PDB file of C-alpha atoms in Angstrom:
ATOM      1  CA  UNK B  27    -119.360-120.712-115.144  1.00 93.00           C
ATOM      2  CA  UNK B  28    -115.651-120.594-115.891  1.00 96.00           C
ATOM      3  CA  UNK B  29    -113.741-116.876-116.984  1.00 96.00           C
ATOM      4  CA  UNK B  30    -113.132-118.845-120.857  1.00 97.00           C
ATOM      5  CA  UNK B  31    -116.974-119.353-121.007  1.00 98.00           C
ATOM      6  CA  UNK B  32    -117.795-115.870-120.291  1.00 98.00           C
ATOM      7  CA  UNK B  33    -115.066-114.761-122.187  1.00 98.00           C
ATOM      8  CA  UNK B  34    -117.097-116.525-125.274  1.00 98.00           C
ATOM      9  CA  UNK B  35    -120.380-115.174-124.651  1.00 98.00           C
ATOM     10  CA  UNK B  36    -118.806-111.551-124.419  1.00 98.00           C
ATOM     11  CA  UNK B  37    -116.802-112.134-127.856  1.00 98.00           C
ATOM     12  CA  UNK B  38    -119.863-113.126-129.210  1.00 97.00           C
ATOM     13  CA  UNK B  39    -121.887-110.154-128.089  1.00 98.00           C
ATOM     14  CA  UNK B  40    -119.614-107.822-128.978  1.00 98.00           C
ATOM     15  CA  UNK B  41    -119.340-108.746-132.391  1.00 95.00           C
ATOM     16  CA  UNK B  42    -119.297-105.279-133.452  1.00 94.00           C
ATOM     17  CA  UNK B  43    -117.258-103.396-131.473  1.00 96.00           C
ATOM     18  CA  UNK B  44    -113.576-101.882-131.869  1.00 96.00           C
ATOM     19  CA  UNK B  45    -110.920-104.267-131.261  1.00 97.00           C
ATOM     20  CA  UNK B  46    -109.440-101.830-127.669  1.00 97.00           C
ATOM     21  CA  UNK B  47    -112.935-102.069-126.951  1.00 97.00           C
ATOM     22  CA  UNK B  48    -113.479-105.540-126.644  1.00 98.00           C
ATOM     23  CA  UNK B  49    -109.859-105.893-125.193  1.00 98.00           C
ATOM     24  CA  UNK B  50    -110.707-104.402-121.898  1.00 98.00           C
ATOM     25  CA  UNK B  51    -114.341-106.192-121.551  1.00 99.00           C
ATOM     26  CA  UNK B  52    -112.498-108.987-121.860  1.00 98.00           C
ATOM     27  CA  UNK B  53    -110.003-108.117-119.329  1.00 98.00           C
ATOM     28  CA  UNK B  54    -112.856-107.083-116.831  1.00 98.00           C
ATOM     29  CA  UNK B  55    -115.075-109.935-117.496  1.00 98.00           C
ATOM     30  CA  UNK B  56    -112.005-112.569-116.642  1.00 98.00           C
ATOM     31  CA  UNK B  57    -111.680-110.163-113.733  1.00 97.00           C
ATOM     32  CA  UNK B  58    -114.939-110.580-112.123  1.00 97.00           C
ATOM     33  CA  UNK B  59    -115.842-114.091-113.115  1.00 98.00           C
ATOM     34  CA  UNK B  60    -112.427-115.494-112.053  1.00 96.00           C
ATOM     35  CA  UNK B  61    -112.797-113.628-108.426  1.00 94.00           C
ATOM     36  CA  UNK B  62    -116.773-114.576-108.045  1.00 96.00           C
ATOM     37  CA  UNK B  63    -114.999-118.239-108.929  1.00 96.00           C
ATOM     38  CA  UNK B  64    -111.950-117.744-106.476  1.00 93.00           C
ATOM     39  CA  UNK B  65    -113.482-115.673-103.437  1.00 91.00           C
ATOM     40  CA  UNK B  66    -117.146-115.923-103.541  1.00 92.00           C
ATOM     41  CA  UNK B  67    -118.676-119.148-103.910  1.00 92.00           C
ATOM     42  CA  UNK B  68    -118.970-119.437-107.759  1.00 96.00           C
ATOM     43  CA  UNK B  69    -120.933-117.702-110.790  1.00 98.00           C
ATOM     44  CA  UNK B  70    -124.631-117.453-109.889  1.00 98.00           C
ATOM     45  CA  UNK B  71    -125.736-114.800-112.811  1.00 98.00           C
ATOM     46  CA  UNK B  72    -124.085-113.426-115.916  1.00 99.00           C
ATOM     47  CA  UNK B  73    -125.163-111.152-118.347  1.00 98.00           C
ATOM     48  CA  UNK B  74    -123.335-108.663-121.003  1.00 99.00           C
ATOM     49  CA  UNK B  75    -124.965-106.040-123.329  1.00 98.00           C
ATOM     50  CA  UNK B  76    -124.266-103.320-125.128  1.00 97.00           C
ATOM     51  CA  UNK B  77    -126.158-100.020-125.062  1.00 96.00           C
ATOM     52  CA  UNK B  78    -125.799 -96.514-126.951  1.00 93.00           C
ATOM     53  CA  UNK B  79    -122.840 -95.332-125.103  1.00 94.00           C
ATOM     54  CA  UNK B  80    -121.507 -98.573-122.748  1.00 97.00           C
ATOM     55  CA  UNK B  81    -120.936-101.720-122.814  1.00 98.00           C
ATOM     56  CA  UNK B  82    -122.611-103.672-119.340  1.00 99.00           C
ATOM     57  CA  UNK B  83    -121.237-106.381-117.334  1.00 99.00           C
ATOM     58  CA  UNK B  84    -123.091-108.328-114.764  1.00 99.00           C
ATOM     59  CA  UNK B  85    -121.529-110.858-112.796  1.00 98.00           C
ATOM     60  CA  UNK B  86    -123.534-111.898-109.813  1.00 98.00           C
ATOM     61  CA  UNK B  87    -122.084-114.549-107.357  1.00 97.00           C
ATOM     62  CA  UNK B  88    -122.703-115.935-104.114  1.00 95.00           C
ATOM     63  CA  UNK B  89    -121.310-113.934-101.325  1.00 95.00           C
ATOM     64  CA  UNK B  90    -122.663-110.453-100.037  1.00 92.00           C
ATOM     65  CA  UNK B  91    -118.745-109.309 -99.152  1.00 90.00           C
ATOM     66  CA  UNK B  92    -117.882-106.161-101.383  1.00 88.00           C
ATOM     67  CA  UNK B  93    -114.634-106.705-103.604  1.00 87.00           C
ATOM     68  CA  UNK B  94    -111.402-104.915-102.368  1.00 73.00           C
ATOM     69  CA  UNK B  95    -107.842-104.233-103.300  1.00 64.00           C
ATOM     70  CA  UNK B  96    -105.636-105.315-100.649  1.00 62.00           C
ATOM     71  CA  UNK B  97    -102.286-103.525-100.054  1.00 59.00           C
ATOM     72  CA  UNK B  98    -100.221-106.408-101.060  1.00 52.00           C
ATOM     73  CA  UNK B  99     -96.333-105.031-101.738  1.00 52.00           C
ATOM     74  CA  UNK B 100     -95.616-105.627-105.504  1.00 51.00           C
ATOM     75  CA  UNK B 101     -93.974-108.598-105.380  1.00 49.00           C
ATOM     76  CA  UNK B 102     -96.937-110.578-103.939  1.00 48.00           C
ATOM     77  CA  UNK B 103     -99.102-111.964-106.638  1.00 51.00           C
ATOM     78  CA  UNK B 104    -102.724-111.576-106.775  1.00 57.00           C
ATOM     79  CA  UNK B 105    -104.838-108.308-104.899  1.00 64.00           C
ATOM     80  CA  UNK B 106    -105.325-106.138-108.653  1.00 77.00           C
ATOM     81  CA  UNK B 107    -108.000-107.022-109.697  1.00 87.00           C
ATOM     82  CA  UNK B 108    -110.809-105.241-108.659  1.00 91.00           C
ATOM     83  CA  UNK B 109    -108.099-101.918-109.038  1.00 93.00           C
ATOM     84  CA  UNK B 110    -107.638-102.902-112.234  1.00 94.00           C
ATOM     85  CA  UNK B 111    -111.571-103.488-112.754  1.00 96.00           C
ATOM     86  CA  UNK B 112    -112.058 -99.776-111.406  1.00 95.00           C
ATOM     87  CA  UNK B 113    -109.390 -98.131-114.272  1.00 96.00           C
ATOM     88  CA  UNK B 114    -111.061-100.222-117.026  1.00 97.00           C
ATOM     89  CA  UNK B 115    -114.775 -99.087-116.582  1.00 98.00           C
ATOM     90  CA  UNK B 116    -116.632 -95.932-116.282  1.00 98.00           C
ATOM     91  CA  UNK B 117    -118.506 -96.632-113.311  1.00 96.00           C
ATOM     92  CA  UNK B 118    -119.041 -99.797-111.104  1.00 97.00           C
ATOM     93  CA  UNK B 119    -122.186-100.775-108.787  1.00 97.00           C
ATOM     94  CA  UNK B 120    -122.491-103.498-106.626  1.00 97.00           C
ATOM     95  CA  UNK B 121    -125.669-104.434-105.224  1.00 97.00           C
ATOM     96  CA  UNK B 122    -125.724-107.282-101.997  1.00 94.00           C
ATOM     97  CA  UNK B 123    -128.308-109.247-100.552  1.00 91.00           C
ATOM     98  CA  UNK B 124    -128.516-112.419 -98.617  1.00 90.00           C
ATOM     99  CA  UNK B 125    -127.812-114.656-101.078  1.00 92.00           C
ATOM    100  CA  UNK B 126    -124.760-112.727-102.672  1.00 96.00           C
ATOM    101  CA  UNK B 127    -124.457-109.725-104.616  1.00 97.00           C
ATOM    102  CA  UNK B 128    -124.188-108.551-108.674  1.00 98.00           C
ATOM    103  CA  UNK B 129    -121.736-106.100-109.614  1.00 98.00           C
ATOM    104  CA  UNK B 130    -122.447-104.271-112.956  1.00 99.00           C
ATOM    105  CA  UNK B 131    -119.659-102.624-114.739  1.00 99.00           C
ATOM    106  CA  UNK B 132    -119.831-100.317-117.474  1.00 99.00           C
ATOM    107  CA  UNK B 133    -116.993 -99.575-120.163  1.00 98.00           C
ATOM    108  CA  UNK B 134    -117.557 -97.388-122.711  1.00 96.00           C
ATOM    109  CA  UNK B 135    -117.713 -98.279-126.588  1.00 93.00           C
TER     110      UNK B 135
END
């Protein structure tokens, strides 16, 4: 899975929510899909609902390594996105196994 497919699925299921609201699940689903892609062997799960109070992400992929955010100077591309992740959502987990881990993300609605 590719960040423009999971960026369909997640305009799709949220339908119904406020434009801001949808902005920044958008933002953090290109976020984790792109890095599972780039850093950790590929897409292996995906899932987004929405509940009373949050919208979930799920990205699961195929390395157990926790994300980071590097201290690359400003002028160096790349090393945001798992800060900006962090300022976008209420709460992150990450659960790791053997075969990789899932991170779930919650934003609120």
């Amino acid at each position: 899975m590719r960040a423009e497919e999971a960026r369909q699925i997640a305009r799709h299921a949220l339908a119904h929510q406020a434009e801001a609201v949808v902005d920044d699940v958008l933002m953090v689903v290109s976020e984790l899909v792109s890095n599972a892609v780039r850093h950790a062997g590929g897409v292996t799960g995906f899932d987004i609902r929405v509940e009373a109070d949050a919208v979930v992400v799920e990205v699961a992929d195929a390395s157990p390594r926790q994300p980071h955010s590097p201290g690359s100077p400003v002028h160096v591309p790349g090393g945001f996105g798992w800060l900006l992740v962090n300022r976008l959502t209420k709460h992150t987990d990450i659960r790791s196994g053997p075969h990789g881990k899932t991170i779930t993300a919650y934003l609120a609605t």
